[in-house]
mmCIF file of C-alpha atoms in Angstrom:
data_model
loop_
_atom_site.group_PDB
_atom_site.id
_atom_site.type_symbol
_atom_site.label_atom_id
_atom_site.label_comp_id
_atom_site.label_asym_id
_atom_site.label_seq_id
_atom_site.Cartn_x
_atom_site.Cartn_y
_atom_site.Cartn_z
ATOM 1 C CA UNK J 1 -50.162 19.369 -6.172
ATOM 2 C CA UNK J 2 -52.075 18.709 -8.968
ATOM 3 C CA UNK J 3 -51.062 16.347 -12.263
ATOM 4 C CA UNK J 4 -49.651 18.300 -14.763
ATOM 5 C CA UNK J 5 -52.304 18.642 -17.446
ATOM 6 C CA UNK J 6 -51.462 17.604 -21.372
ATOM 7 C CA UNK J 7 -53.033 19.837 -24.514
ATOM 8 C CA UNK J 8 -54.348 17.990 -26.961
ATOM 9 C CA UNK J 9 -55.021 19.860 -30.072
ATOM 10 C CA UNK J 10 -56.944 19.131 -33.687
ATOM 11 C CA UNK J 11 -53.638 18.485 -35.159
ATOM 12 C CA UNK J 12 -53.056 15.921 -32.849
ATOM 13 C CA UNK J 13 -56.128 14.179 -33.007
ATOM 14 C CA UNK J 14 -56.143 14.559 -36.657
ATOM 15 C CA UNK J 15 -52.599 12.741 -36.993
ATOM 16 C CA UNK J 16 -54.011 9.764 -35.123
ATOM 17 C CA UNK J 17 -56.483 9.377 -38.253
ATOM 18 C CA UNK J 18 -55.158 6.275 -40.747
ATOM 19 C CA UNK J 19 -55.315 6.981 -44.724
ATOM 20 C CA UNK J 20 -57.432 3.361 -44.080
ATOM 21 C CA UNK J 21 -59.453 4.782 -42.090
ATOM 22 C CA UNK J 22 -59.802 8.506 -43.751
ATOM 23 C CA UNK J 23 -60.589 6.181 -46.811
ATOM 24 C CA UNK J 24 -63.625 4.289 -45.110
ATOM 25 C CA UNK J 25 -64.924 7.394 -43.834
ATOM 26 C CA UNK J 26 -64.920 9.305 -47.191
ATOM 27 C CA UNK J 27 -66.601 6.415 -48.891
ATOM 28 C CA UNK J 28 -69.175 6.298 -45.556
ATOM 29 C CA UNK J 29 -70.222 9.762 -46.928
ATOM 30 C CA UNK J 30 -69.958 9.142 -50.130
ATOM 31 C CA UNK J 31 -72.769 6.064 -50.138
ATOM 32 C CA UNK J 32 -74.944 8.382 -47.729
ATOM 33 C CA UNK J 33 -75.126 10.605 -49.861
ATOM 34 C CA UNK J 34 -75.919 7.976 -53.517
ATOM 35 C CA UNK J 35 -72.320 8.645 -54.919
ATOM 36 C CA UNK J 36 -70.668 5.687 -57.156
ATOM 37 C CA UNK J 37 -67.469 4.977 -55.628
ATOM 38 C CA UNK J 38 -64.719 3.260 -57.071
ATOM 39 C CA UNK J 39 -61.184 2.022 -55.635
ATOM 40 C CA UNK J 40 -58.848 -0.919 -56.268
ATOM 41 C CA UNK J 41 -57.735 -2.474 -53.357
ATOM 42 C CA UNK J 42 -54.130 -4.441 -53.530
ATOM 43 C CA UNK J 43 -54.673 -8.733 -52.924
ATOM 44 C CA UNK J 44 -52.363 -11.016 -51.416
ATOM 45 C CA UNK J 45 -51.027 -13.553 -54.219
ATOM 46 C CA UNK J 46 -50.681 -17.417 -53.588
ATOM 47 C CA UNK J 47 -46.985 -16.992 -52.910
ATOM 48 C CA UNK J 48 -47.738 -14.297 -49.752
ATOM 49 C CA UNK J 49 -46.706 -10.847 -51.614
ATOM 50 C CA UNK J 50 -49.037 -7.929 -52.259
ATOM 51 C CA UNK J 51 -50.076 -6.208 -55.886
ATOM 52 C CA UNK J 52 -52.881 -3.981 -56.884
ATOM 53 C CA UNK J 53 -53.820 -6.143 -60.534
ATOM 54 C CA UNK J 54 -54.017 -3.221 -63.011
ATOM 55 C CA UNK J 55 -53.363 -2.792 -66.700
ATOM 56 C CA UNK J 56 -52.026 0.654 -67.589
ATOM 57 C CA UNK J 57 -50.106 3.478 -65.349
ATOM 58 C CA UNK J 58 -49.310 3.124 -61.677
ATOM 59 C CA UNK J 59 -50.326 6.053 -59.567
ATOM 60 C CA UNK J 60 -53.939 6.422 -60.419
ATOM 61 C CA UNK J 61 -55.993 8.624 -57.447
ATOM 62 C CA UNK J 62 -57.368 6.482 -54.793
ATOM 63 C CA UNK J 63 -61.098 7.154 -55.331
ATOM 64 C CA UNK J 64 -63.184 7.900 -57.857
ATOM 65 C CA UNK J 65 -66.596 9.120 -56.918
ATOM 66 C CA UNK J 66 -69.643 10.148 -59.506
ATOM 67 C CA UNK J 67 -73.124 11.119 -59.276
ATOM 68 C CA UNK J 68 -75.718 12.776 -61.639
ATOM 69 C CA UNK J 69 -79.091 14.616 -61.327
ATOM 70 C CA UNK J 70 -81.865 14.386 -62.754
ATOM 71 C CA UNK J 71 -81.377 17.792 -64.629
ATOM 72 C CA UNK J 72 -78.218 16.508 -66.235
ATOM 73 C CA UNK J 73 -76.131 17.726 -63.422
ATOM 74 C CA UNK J 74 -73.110 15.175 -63.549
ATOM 75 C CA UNK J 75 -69.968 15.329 -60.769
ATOM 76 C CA UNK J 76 -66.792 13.417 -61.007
ATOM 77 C CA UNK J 77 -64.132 13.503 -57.977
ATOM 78 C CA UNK J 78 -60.742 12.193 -58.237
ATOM 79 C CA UNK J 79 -59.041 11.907 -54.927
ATOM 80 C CA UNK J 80 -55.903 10.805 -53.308
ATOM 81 C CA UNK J 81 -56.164 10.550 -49.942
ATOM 82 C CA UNK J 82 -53.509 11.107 -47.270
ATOM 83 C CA UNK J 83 -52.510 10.867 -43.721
ATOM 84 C CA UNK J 84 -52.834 14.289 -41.722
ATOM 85 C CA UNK J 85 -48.847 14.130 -41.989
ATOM 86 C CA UNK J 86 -48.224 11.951 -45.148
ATOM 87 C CA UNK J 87 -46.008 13.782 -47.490
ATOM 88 C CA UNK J 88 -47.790 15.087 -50.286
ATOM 89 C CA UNK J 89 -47.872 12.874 -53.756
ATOM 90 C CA UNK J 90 -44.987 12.356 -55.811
ATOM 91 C CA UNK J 91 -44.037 10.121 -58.502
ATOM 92 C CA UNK J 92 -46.392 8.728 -60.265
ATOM 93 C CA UNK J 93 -49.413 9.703 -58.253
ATOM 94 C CA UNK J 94 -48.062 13.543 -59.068
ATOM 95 C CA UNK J 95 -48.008 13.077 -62.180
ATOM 96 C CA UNK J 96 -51.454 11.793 -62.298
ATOM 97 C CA UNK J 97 -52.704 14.371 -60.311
ATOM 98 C CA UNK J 98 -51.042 16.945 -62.179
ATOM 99 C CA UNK J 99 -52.614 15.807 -65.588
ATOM 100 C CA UNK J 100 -55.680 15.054 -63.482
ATOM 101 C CA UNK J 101 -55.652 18.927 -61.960
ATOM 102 C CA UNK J 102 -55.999 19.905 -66.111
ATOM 103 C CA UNK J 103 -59.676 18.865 -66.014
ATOM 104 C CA UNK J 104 -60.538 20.497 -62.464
ATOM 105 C CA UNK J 105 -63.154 22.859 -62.773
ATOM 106 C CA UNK J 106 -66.335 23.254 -65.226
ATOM 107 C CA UNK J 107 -66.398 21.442 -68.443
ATOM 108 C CA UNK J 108 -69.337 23.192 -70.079
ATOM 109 C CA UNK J 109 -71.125 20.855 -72.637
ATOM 110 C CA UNK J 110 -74.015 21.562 -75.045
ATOM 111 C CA UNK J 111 -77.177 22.915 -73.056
ATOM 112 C CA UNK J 112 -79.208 19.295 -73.749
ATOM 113 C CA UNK J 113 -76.422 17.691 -71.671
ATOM 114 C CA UNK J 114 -76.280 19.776 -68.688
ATOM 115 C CA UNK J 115 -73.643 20.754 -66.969
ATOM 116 C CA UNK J 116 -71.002 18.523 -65.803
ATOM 117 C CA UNK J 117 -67.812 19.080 -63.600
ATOM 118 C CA UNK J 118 -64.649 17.203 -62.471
ATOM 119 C CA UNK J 119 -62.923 17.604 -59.577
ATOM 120 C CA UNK J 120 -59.167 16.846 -58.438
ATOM 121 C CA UNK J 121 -58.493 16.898 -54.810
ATOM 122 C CA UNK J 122 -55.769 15.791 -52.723
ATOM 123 C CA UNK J 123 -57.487 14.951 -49.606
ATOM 124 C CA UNK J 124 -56.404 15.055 -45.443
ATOM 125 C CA UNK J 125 -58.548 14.403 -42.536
ATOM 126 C CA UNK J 126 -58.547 18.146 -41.993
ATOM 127 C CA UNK J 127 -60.220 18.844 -45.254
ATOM 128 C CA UNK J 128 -63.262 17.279 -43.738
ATOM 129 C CA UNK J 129 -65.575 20.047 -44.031
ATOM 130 C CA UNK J 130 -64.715 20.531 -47.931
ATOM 131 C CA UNK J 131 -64.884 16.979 -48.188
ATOM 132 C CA UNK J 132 -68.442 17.507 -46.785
ATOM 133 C CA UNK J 133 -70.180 20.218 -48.550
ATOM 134 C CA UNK J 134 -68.466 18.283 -51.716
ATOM 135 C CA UNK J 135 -70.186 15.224 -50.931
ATOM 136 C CA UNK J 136 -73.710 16.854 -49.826
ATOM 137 C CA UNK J 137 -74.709 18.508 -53.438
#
């Protein structure tokens, strides 16, 4: 007899992926392909606990990425990233992505500046391929 044999499917796999590690993978591509990349990382204070040091609103995306062209091409991404099965913002981070989500699209500028865009994505492991061709331009 045989062992019984277990199906593993993308799902699966994709739930193993950390938001830690989702992170260091987006801002992998990100360099390789000469974006900015910004995010605040919390810090341990001298009495053991954990804060993110920020002046302002709580619930800012976790990356901001940027990159312009030479033609005056200019891309912003705002992204929160989650776990495969993370429950989808709420709070403050909805809020920001709400207000955020205002901006998505084309912003078209005066001709001399070119053309510049922002984009506001909430972000999975199983968005790689968006993630991707995003990331590529």
């Amino acid at each position: 007899m045989s062992p019984k044999r277990t199906t593993v499917t993308k799902h699966d796999l994709l739930a193993t992926i950390s938001e830690a590690d989702f992170q260091d993978a987006v801002i992998q591509t990100a360099h390789l392909y000469r974006w900015k990349v910004h995010h605040t990382r919390p810090a341990m204070r001298k009495d053991g606990t954990w804060s993110t040091p920020l002046q302002g609103d709580k619930g800012w995306p976790d990356l901001a990425m940027a990159k312009a062209w030479e033609s005056g091409k200019a891309i912003l991404i705002l992204a929160e990233l989650k776990a495969e099965n993370a429950p989808a913002p709420v709070g403050d981070q909805a809020e920001w992505m709400a207000l955020l989500g205002m901006f998505d699209g084309v912003l078209w500028l005066p001709p001399i500046w070119g053309q510049r865009q922002i984009i506001t994505r909430v972000w999975r492991p199983s968005d790689q391929r968006e993630i991707d061709a995003l990331l590529m331009q």
